[in-house]
Amino acid sequence: MSKDIDMAVATAAKAFDVESVRADFPVLQRRLQDKRLIYLDSAASAQKPQAVIDAEMDCYRRYYANVHRGLHTLSQECTREFEAARSKAKEFINAPDSREIIFVRGTTEAINLVASSFLAPRLEPGDEILITHLEHHSNIVPWQLLEQRCGAKLRVVPINDQGEIELDSVAELMNERTKLVSVSHVSNTLGTVNPVSDIVTMAKGRGIPVLVDGAQAAPHMPIDVQQLEADFYAFSGHKVYGPTGIGVLYGRYDLLAQMQPYQGGGDMIKRVSFGGTEFAEPPARFEAGTPNIAGAIGLGAAIDYLNSFDRRQVAEHEEALLEYAVERIAQIEGVSLIGKPDKRAGAISFVMAGPHPNDVAMLLDEQGIAVRAGHHCTQPLMERYGVPATVRASVGLYNGYEDIDQLVVGLGKISRMFANIQ
C-alpha cells in the first residue's frame, strides 16, 4: 500500500466514526455465515437507519390517514408531515420552491414523467435526445420509446477507456435538433462522477434543457440544483437510506406549469366535469391518486438523518474508502478493474480471471460479504468494455476500511481457489 493511501486511511478513519454509524442500522447487526455482515451493495439500495424505520412505523401507528382531503385530525396531521417531507427534499437539493418538488416512485418514474409530459409534446420527427454511454437503462429506454412514438433520434456521447465522458463529443453532438440532454450525475456501475456542470453550461448556451439523473449522486455528495442550473433533477429515496417506492423529481416551476399531467386521477385537479377537466397547479398536477404517504415521511426522516452528518466529511470518507479499495483490489492476482475515472463516487466494478461475476458474488456471500454481480442495468456499457457482467462493490456511510479489507481477503481466497482448479 502506498504511503499516501496509508495516511489517507488513518486520517479518514480518525475523522469519521463508522462503528457509531453502523449502530444506527439494525440489519447491520446481523451475522451471515456466522460472520459480521459486510454490505457493499448500496448502489442497488442502501440500508435503513432506525430513525427511518421508526418514522414510517410512527405514521402507521399514530396518525395515518389520506392526505390533502380530510378535515379530521389524522388527515391534517398526516398532511403536515407529508408536506414537511417535501420541504425537507427542497432543502436537501437547494431547490428554490417546494412547488418544484414532485414525489414519484423513484428516479425511473421521474425520467418517464419528463419524457411523457415535458418532451413528447415538443418532439417532431428527426428531433434528437442526447445521452451518454454511461447511462442506466432507465435513462435509455424511455427515450427509445419516444423514438418509436415520435420519430425522434437518440444520440449517444462516447466514453474513453477510463470510463469518462468525452466532453468534446458532447459539444459536437449538440445541434439545433437537440431537444433534451439527459445525463447521470454519477455512474451506477463505474462510479464515474460526470462533469454535469460543464454539460449544463454547454446545453444552456444553445437553449437545450437538461435532465440530471441524480440517483447515485444524492447519497454521496451535497446537491445544489440552483448552482447546477439543470432544468430537471431526479433521485430515489431508497438510495439515500430512505424507503423504496418514493423519490423526487425537481423541475423548474415555469417548465412544470407548462406541462400536461403524467397521469389522471384524484387530487391532481381543480375541477372535473364531463365536459372537461381543469388541472391543479404543480406539484399536485403530477401526483395523481393516493401517494406513498409513509414513504414520503420516511424519506423526510432519511434526509434528516443524512443532514445530521457533515455531508462533505461523509463524501471525503467515502472517496478515501474507494481510493483504498481500488489500490487494494488491483493488487489481487487475476482481478481487473473496469474503468479508472479520475473522479469516482459510490462504486467500483471489476472482473476476475476464471470465475463468472455471479460465482464471485455467491462465494463472497458465503463469507458474509454482499456485493452485486451482473450488468447493473447498463448493458450497453458492458458491451463497451467487452464483458457480459462485472462484480460491483458499492459503499455507504456505514462502510469502513475493515469492510474493504475483508472484501480483499475474500477475493484473494477466490483467486487462489480458481488458480488451483486451473
Short mmCIF file of C-alpha atoms in Angstrom, two decimals:
data_model
loop_
_atom_site.label_atom_id
_atom_site.label_comp_id
_atom_site.label_asym_id
_atom_site.label_seq_id
_atom_site.Cartn_x
_atom_site.Cartn_y
_atom_site.Cartn_z
CA MET A 1 0.00 0.00 0.00
CA SER A 2 1.30 3.49 -0.85
CA LYS A 3 2.21 5.88 1.94
CA ASP A 4 -0.34 8.41 0.63
CA ILE A 5 -3.16 5.87 0.85
CA ASP A 6 -1.95 4.70 4.26
CA MET A 7 -2.04 8.28 5.55
CA ALA A 8 -5.45 8.94 3.98
CA VAL A 9 -6.85 5.84 5.67
CA ALA A 10 -5.57 6.90 9.07
CA THR A 11 -6.87 10.45 8.67
CA ALA A 12 -10.30 9.45 7.38
CA ALA A 13 -10.74 6.71 9.99
CA LYS A 14 -10.00 9.21 12.73
CA ALA A 15 -12.38 11.82 11.28
CA PHE A 16 -15.37 9.56 10.68
CA ASP A 17 -16.66 7.09 13.28
CA VAL A 18 -18.05 4.25 11.15
CA GLU A 19 -18.84 1.99 14.10
CA SER A 20 -21.23 4.52 15.62
CA VAL A 21 -22.91 4.89 12.23
CA ARG A 22 -23.27 1.11 11.83
CA ALA A 23 -25.04 1.01 15.19
CA ASP A 24 -27.84 3.12 13.67
CA PHE A 25 -28.69 0.36 11.14
CA PRO A 26 -30.44 -2.69 12.64
CA VAL A 27 -29.74 -5.01 9.71
CA LEU A 28 -26.00 -4.41 10.02
CA GLN A 29 -26.07 -6.04 13.43
CA ARG A 30 -26.99 -9.29 11.71
CA ARG A 31 -24.44 -12.05 11.15
CA LEU A 32 -24.27 -14.11 7.96
CA GLN A 33 -22.49 -17.46 7.85
CA ASP A 34 -21.55 -16.65 11.46
CA LYS A 35 -19.68 -13.59 10.20
CA ARG A 36 -20.32 -9.88 10.56
CA LEU A 37 -22.44 -8.71 7.64
CA ILE A 38 -20.44 -6.58 5.22
CA TYR A 39 -22.89 -4.77 2.97
CA LEU A 40 -21.32 -3.47 -0.23
CA ASP A 41 -24.43 -3.14 -2.39
CA SER A 42 -25.66 0.34 -1.53
CA ALA A 43 -25.70 1.41 -5.19
CA ALA A 44 -28.58 -1.02 -5.65
CA SER A 45 -30.33 0.00 -2.44
CA ALA A 46 -29.00 1.44 0.79
CA GLN A 47 -29.85 0.04 4.20
CA LYS A 48 -32.20 1.94 6.51
CA PRO A 49 -31.33 3.56 9.84
CA GLN A 50 -33.60 3.05 12.83
CA ALA A 51 -34.77 6.65 12.52
CA VAL A 52 -36.29 5.95 9.09
CA ILE A 53 -37.90 2.70 10.23
CA ASP A 54 -39.37 4.48 13.26
CA ALA A 55 -40.73 7.35 11.16
CA GLU A 56 -42.67 5.02 8.87
CA MET A 57 -43.94 2.92 11.76
CA ASP A 58 -44.91 6.06 13.68
CA CYS A 59 -47.01 7.22 10.74
CA TYR A 60 -48.96 3.96 10.63
CA ARG A 61 -49.26 3.68 14.40
CA ARG A 62 -50.19 7.24 15.37
CA TYR A 63 -51.64 9.45 12.67
CA TYR A 64 -52.05 7.67 9.31
CA ALA A 65 -54.83 8.94 7.04
CA ASN A 66 -55.10 10.08 3.45
CA VAL A 67 -53.53 13.45 2.79
CA HIS A 68 -54.90 16.74 1.43
CA ARG A 69 -58.53 15.58 1.52
CA GLY A 70 -59.67 15.17 5.10
CA LEU A 71 -60.75 17.72 7.68
CA HIS A 72 -60.29 15.37 10.62
CA THR A 73 -57.28 15.44 12.93
CA LEU A 74 -55.47 12.40 11.50
CA SER A 75 -55.66 13.70 7.95
CA GLN A 76 -54.47 17.13 8.98
CA GLU A 77 -51.52 15.70 10.95
CA CYS A 78 -50.57 13.33 8.15
CA THR A 79 -50.76 16.10 5.55
CA ARG A 80 -48.47 18.29 7.66
CA GLU A 81 -45.87 15.53 7.91
CA PHE A 82 -46.17 14.69 4.20
CA GLU A 83 -45.68 18.31 3.14
CA ALA A 84 -42.89 18.73 5.69
CA ALA A 85 -41.08 15.93 3.83
CA ARG A 86 -41.49 17.90 0.60
CA SER A 87 -39.91 20.92 2.28
CA LYS A 88 -37.02 18.75 3.51
CA ALA A 89 -36.46 17.45 -0.03
CA LYS A 90 -36.45 21.05 -1.28
CA GLU A 91 -33.75 21.99 1.21
CA PHE A 92 -31.81 18.78 0.54
CA ILE A 93 -31.15 19.77 -3.08
CA ASN A 94 -31.48 23.55 -2.51
CA ALA A 95 -34.47 23.94 -4.81
CA PRO A 96 -35.94 27.48 -4.86
CA ASP A 97 -39.55 26.44 -4.19
CA SER A 98 -41.34 23.43 -2.62
CA ARG A 99 -43.75 23.51 -5.56
CA GLU A 100 -40.84 22.32 -7.71
CA ILE A 101 -40.62 19.05 -5.74
CA ILE A 102 -42.74 16.23 -7.17
CA PHE A 103 -43.00 12.96 -5.30
CA VAL A 104 -42.60 9.97 -7.62
CA ARG A 105 -41.86 6.27 -7.11
CA GLY A 106 -38.18 6.83 -7.85
CA THR A 107 -35.74 8.10 -10.45
CA THR A 108 -37.15 5.78 -13.10
CA GLU A 109 -40.63 7.26 -12.82
CA ALA A 110 -39.17 10.77 -12.71
CA ILE A 111 -37.41 10.25 -16.04
CA ASN A 112 -40.54 8.73 -17.58
CA LEU A 113 -42.57 11.69 -16.33
CA VAL A 114 -40.22 14.14 -18.05
CA ALA A 115 -40.27 12.02 -21.20
CA SER A 116 -44.06 11.89 -21.36
CA SER A 117 -45.12 15.28 -20.02
CA PHE A 118 -42.27 17.58 -20.99
CA LEU A 119 -40.51 16.18 -24.02
CA ALA A 120 -43.06 14.17 -26.02
CA PRO A 121 -45.30 17.18 -26.82
CA ARG A 122 -42.25 19.12 -28.04
CA LEU A 123 -40.82 16.46 -30.36
CA GLU A 124 -41.08 16.30 -34.11
CA PRO A 125 -39.68 13.57 -36.38
CA GLY A 126 -35.93 13.97 -36.65
CA ASP A 127 -35.50 15.76 -33.32
CA GLU A 128 -32.73 14.42 -31.12
CA ILE A 129 -32.21 13.40 -27.50
CA LEU A 130 -28.65 13.32 -26.19
CA ILE A 131 -27.50 10.82 -23.55
CA THR A 132 -24.16 9.15 -22.73
CA HIS A 133 -22.72 5.66 -22.90
CA LEU A 134 -22.69 5.52 -19.10
CA GLU A 135 -26.46 5.61 -18.60
CA HIS A 136 -28.64 3.25 -16.61
CA HIS A 137 -31.39 1.57 -18.63
CA SER A 138 -33.92 3.91 -17.00
CA ASN A 139 -32.18 6.77 -18.80
CA ILE A 140 -32.12 4.90 -22.11
CA VAL A 141 -35.39 3.02 -22.57
CA PRO A 142 -37.80 5.96 -22.03
CA TRP A 143 -36.05 7.85 -24.82
CA GLN A 144 -36.14 4.81 -27.09
CA LEU A 145 -39.89 4.66 -26.53
CA LEU A 146 -40.08 8.27 -27.68
CA GLU A 147 -38.04 7.34 -30.74
CA GLN A 148 -40.74 4.84 -31.66
CA ARG A 149 -43.62 7.10 -30.69
CA CYS A 150 -42.46 10.46 -32.04
CA GLY A 151 -39.84 9.65 -34.65
CA ALA A 152 -37.06 11.21 -32.60
CA LYS A 153 -33.45 10.07 -32.66
CA LEU A 154 -31.30 9.06 -29.72
CA ARG A 155 -27.69 10.26 -29.86
CA VAL A 156 -25.06 8.78 -27.53
CA VAL A 157 -21.96 10.55 -26.22
CA PRO A 158 -18.99 8.12 -26.19
CA ILE A 159 -16.73 7.47 -23.22
CA ASN A 160 -13.00 6.82 -23.08
CA ASP A 161 -11.35 3.70 -21.69
CA GLN A 162 -11.16 5.33 -18.26
CA GLY A 163 -14.95 5.41 -18.19
CA GLU A 164 -15.25 9.17 -18.58
CA ILE A 165 -17.46 11.19 -20.89
CA GLU A 166 -15.71 12.73 -23.89
CA LEU A 167 -16.70 16.35 -23.41
CA ASP A 168 -15.59 17.37 -26.91
CA SER A 169 -18.14 14.89 -28.28
CA VAL A 170 -20.89 16.47 -26.18
CA ALA A 171 -20.36 19.78 -27.92
CA GLU A 172 -20.09 18.12 -31.32
CA LEU A 173 -23.33 16.17 -30.91
CA MET A 174 -25.41 19.14 -29.76
CA ASN A 175 -27.22 20.86 -32.60
CA GLU A 176 -30.44 22.70 -33.48
CA ARG A 177 -32.38 19.40 -33.41
CA THR A 178 -31.29 18.51 -29.87
CA LYS A 179 -34.38 18.87 -27.66
CA LEU A 180 -33.02 17.45 -24.40
CA VAL A 181 -29.79 16.32 -22.78
CA SER A 182 -30.25 13.62 -20.14
CA VAL A 183 -27.19 12.56 -18.17
CA SER A 184 -26.36 10.70 -14.97
CA HIS A 185 -24.56 12.68 -12.29
CA VAL A 186 -22.70 9.55 -11.17
CA SER A 187 -22.43 6.22 -13.00
CA ASN A 188 -24.12 3.42 -11.08
CA THR A 189 -21.64 0.89 -12.47
CA LEU A 190 -18.23 2.59 -12.59
CA GLY A 191 -18.82 5.33 -10.03
CA THR A 192 -17.68 7.96 -12.54
CA VAL A 193 -18.61 11.46 -11.41
CA ASN A 194 -19.66 13.14 -14.63
CA PRO A 195 -18.91 16.80 -15.44
CA VAL A 196 -22.57 17.74 -15.32
CA SER A 197 -21.90 21.42 -14.68
CA ASP A 198 -19.89 21.63 -17.90
CA ILE A 199 -22.59 19.77 -19.80
CA VAL A 200 -25.34 22.02 -18.43
CA THR A 201 -23.32 25.10 -19.40
CA MET A 202 -22.85 23.79 -22.95
CA ALA A 203 -26.56 22.99 -23.25
CA LYS A 204 -27.71 26.30 -21.77
CA GLY A 205 -25.59 28.15 -24.31
CA ARG A 206 -27.70 26.51 -27.01
CA GLY A 207 -31.03 26.77 -25.22
CA ILE A 208 -31.25 23.00 -24.66
CA PRO A 209 -32.94 21.76 -21.47
CA VAL A 210 -31.11 19.25 -19.25
CA LEU A 211 -32.30 16.42 -17.04
CA VAL A 212 -29.84 15.02 -14.49
CA ASP A 213 -30.26 11.50 -13.09
CA GLY A 214 -29.02 12.03 -9.54
CA ALA A 215 -29.87 8.59 -8.15
CA GLN A 216 -26.23 7.73 -7.45
CA ALA A 217 -25.08 11.24 -6.57
CA ALA A 218 -27.60 12.20 -3.89
CA PRO A 219 -26.33 9.65 -1.32
CA HIS A 220 -22.70 10.68 -1.70
CA MET A 221 -22.41 14.42 -2.18
CA PRO A 222 -24.25 17.69 -1.48
CA ILE A 223 -26.60 18.64 -4.32
CA ASP A 224 -27.41 22.23 -5.25
CA VAL A 225 -29.79 22.46 -8.20
CA GLN A 226 -29.64 26.25 -8.24
CA GLN A 227 -25.89 26.20 -8.65
CA LEU A 228 -26.08 23.35 -11.17
CA GLU A 229 -28.84 25.12 -13.16
CA ALA A 230 -30.24 21.87 -14.55
CA ASP A 231 -33.88 22.08 -15.61
CA PHE A 232 -34.75 18.74 -14.00
CA TYR A 233 -33.05 16.66 -11.31
CA ALA A 234 -34.18 13.25 -10.03
CA PHE A 235 -33.22 10.99 -7.15
CA SER A 236 -34.59 7.92 -5.35
CA GLY A 237 -35.44 7.58 -1.68
CA HIS A 238 -34.07 4.08 -1.27
CA LYS A 239 -30.59 5.17 -2.39
CA VAL A 240 -30.42 7.88 0.31
CA TYR A 241 -31.21 5.46 3.18
CA GLY A 242 -34.95 6.03 2.83
CA PRO A 243 -37.85 3.76 1.82
CA THR A 244 -38.45 2.17 -1.55
CA GLY A 245 -41.27 3.37 -3.75
CA ILE A 246 -40.58 7.06 -3.19
CA GLY A 247 -38.37 9.56 -4.96
CA VAL A 248 -38.18 13.14 -6.10
CA LEU A 249 -38.31 14.95 -9.40
CA TYR A 250 -37.20 18.56 -9.20
CA GLY A 251 -38.29 20.69 -12.10
CA ARG A 252 -38.13 24.41 -12.79
CA TYR A 253 -41.56 25.75 -11.94
CA ASP A 254 -42.00 27.62 -15.21
CA LEU A 255 -41.49 24.33 -17.08
CA LEU A 256 -43.70 22.29 -14.76
CA ALA A 257 -46.51 24.83 -15.14
CA GLN A 258 -46.44 24.31 -18.94
CA MET A 259 -46.51 20.51 -18.74
CA GLN A 260 -49.58 18.31 -19.03
CA PRO A 261 -50.22 15.72 -16.29
CA TYR A 262 -48.36 12.44 -16.43
CA GLN A 263 -51.39 10.53 -15.10
CA GLY A 264 -55.01 11.40 -14.42
CA GLY A 265 -56.93 10.70 -11.23
CA GLY A 266 -57.70 12.11 -7.84
CA ASP A 267 -56.06 15.12 -6.19
CA MET A 268 -54.47 16.45 -9.37
CA ILE A 269 -57.45 18.55 -10.46
CA LYS A 270 -59.14 21.84 -9.70
CA ARG A 271 -62.43 20.87 -11.25
CA VAL A 272 -63.82 17.92 -13.21
CA SER A 273 -66.93 17.78 -15.36
CA PHE A 274 -67.95 15.53 -18.20
CA GLY A 275 -67.17 18.46 -20.46
CA GLY A 276 -63.54 18.65 -19.38
CA THR A 277 -61.06 18.98 -16.53
CA GLU A 278 -59.10 21.88 -15.11
CA PHE A 279 -55.82 20.67 -13.63
CA ALA A 280 -54.23 21.66 -10.34
CA GLU A 281 -51.02 23.62 -10.24
CA PRO A 282 -47.69 21.78 -9.74
CA PRO A 283 -46.75 19.69 -7.86
CA ALA A 284 -50.29 18.29 -7.32
CA ARG A 285 -50.79 18.11 -11.09
CA PHE A 286 -48.23 15.30 -11.25
CA GLU A 287 -49.24 13.37 -8.11
CA ALA A 288 -52.44 11.63 -9.13
CA GLY A 289 -54.07 9.28 -6.64
CA THR A 290 -53.14 8.39 -3.09
CA PRO A 291 -49.37 8.87 -2.80
CA ASN A 292 -46.83 6.81 -0.89
CA ILE A 293 -47.54 8.77 2.27
CA ALA A 294 -45.46 6.82 4.76
CA GLY A 295 -42.70 6.53 2.15
CA ALA A 296 -42.51 10.31 1.77
CA ILE A 297 -42.42 10.73 5.54
CA GLY A 298 -39.69 8.08 5.72
CA LEU A 299 -37.76 9.95 3.03
CA GLY A 300 -38.02 13.08 5.14
CA ALA A 301 -36.56 11.15 8.07
CA ALA A 302 -33.74 9.85 5.84
CA ILE A 303 -32.91 13.40 4.80
CA ASP A 304 -32.88 14.44 8.46
CA TYR A 305 -30.54 11.55 9.18
CA LEU A 306 -28.15 12.46 6.36
CA ASN A 307 -28.23 16.09 7.44
CA SER A 308 -27.12 15.08 10.93
CA PHE A 309 -23.68 14.49 9.38
CA ASP A 310 -21.23 16.86 7.80
CA ARG A 311 -22.02 15.88 4.20
CA ARG A 312 -18.61 16.94 2.94
CA GLN A 313 -16.93 14.86 5.62
CA VAL A 314 -19.00 11.86 4.55
CA ALA A 315 -18.03 12.47 0.91
CA GLU A 316 -14.36 12.66 1.85
CA HIS A 317 -14.62 9.47 3.90
CA GLU A 318 -16.26 7.56 1.03
CA GLU A 319 -13.82 8.96 -1.53
CA ALA A 320 -10.84 7.84 0.56
CA LEU A 321 -12.51 4.45 1.10
CA LEU A 322 -12.94 3.90 -2.65
CA GLU A 323 -9.38 5.01 -3.35
CA TYR A 324 -8.21 2.46 -0.78
CA ALA A 325 -10.42 -0.22 -2.35
CA VAL A 326 -9.10 0.47 -5.84
CA GLU A 327 -5.49 0.15 -4.73
CA ARG A 328 -6.06 -3.00 -2.66
CA ILE A 329 -8.23 -4.82 -5.19
CA ALA A 330 -5.90 -4.01 -8.10
CA GLN A 331 -3.15 -5.95 -6.30
CA ILE A 332 -5.13 -9.22 -6.32
CA GLU A 333 -3.91 -11.63 -8.96
CA GLY A 334 -6.41 -12.11 -11.78
CA VAL A 335 -8.57 -9.08 -10.91
CA SER A 336 -9.12 -6.35 -13.50
CA LEU A 337 -10.84 -3.09 -12.64
CA ILE A 338 -13.35 -1.84 -15.20
CA GLY A 339 -12.93 1.87 -15.75
CA LYS A 340 -10.49 4.10 -13.92
CA PRO A 341 -12.12 7.54 -13.75
CA ASP A 342 -10.20 10.35 -12.09
CA LYS A 343 -13.24 11.28 -10.01
CA ARG A 344 -15.32 8.48 -8.56
CA ALA A 345 -18.18 8.16 -6.06
CA GLY A 346 -20.01 5.24 -4.55
CA ALA A 347 -18.93 2.24 -6.60
CA ILE A 348 -16.21 0.26 -8.36
CA SER A 349 -16.58 -2.60 -10.83
CA PHE A 350 -14.19 -5.42 -11.63
CA VAL A 351 -13.89 -8.89 -13.14
CA MET A 352 -11.78 -11.90 -12.19
CA ALA A 353 -9.92 -14.26 -14.50
CA GLY A 354 -11.66 -17.62 -14.24
CA PRO A 355 -14.90 -17.27 -12.30
CA HIS A 356 -18.00 -15.58 -13.67
CA PRO A 357 -19.04 -12.49 -11.67
CA ASN A 358 -22.08 -14.42 -10.40
CA ASP A 359 -19.76 -17.08 -8.98
CA VAL A 360 -17.67 -14.40 -7.28
CA ALA A 361 -20.75 -12.82 -5.70
CA MET A 362 -22.03 -16.16 -4.39
CA LEU A 363 -18.64 -17.14 -2.98
CA LEU A 364 -18.34 -13.77 -1.26
CA ASP A 365 -21.82 -14.21 0.18
CA GLU A 366 -20.59 -17.39 1.85
CA GLN A 367 -18.11 -15.15 3.65
CA GLY A 368 -20.82 -12.69 4.77
CA ILE A 369 -20.00 -10.12 2.08
CA ALA A 370 -22.83 -8.69 -0.05
CA VAL A 371 -21.85 -7.34 -3.48
CA ARG A 372 -23.72 -7.11 -6.76
CA ALA A 373 -22.94 -9.09 -9.91
CA GLY A 374 -24.46 -8.64 -13.35
CA HIS A 375 -24.85 -5.94 -15.96
CA HIS A 376 -26.25 -3.46 -13.41
CA CYS A 377 -28.88 -2.24 -15.89
CA THR A 378 -26.06 -0.89 -18.07
CA GLN A 379 -25.82 -3.48 -20.85
CA PRO A 380 -24.51 -1.01 -23.46
CA LEU A 381 -21.70 -0.14 -21.04
CA MET A 382 -20.88 -3.84 -20.61
CA GLU A 383 -20.66 -4.15 -24.39
CA ARG A 384 -18.34 -1.11 -24.49
CA TYR A 385 -15.89 -2.99 -22.24
CA GLY A 386 -16.45 -6.37 -23.86
CA VAL A 387 -17.68 -8.13 -20.73
CA PRO A 388 -21.06 -9.77 -20.03
CA ALA A 389 -21.10 -8.64 -16.40
CA THR A 390 -18.97 -7.28 -13.56
CA VAL A 391 -18.75 -7.55 -9.82
CA ARG A 392 -19.71 -4.23 -8.26
CA ALA A 393 -18.74 -3.18 -4.74
CA SER A 394 -20.54 -0.04 -3.62
CA VAL A 395 -20.18 1.81 -0.36
CA GLY A 396 -22.34 3.79 2.02
CA LEU A 397 -21.62 5.91 5.04
CA TYR A 398 -21.70 2.76 7.21
CA ASN A 399 -18.74 1.15 5.44
CA GLY A 400 -15.20 1.31 6.75
CA TYR A 401 -11.72 0.10 5.89
CA GLU A 402 -12.28 -3.21 7.65
CA ASP A 403 -15.05 -3.94 5.16
CA ILE A 404 -12.67 -3.39 2.25
CA ASP A 405 -10.01 -5.50 3.95
CA GLN A 406 -12.47 -8.37 4.31
CA LEU A 407 -13.52 -8.00 0.68
CA VAL A 408 -9.87 -8.24 -0.36
CA VAL A 409 -9.37 -11.32 1.81
CA GLY A 410 -12.46 -12.90 0.24
CA LEU A 411 -11.35 -12.12 -3.29
CA GLY A 412 -7.89 -13.50 -2.53
CA LYS A 413 -9.43 -16.79 -1.44
CA ILE A 414 -11.48 -16.98 -4.64
CA SER A 415 -8.44 -16.14 -6.76
CA ARG A 416 -6.41 -18.93 -5.17
CA MET A 417 -9.31 -21.37 -5.45
CA PHE A 418 -9.63 -20.88 -9.20
CA ALA A 419 -5.86 -20.86 -9.69
CA ASN A 420 -5.75 -24.34 -8.15
CA ILE A 421 -8.63 -25.52 -10.36
CA GLN A 422 -6.80 -24.39 -13.48
#
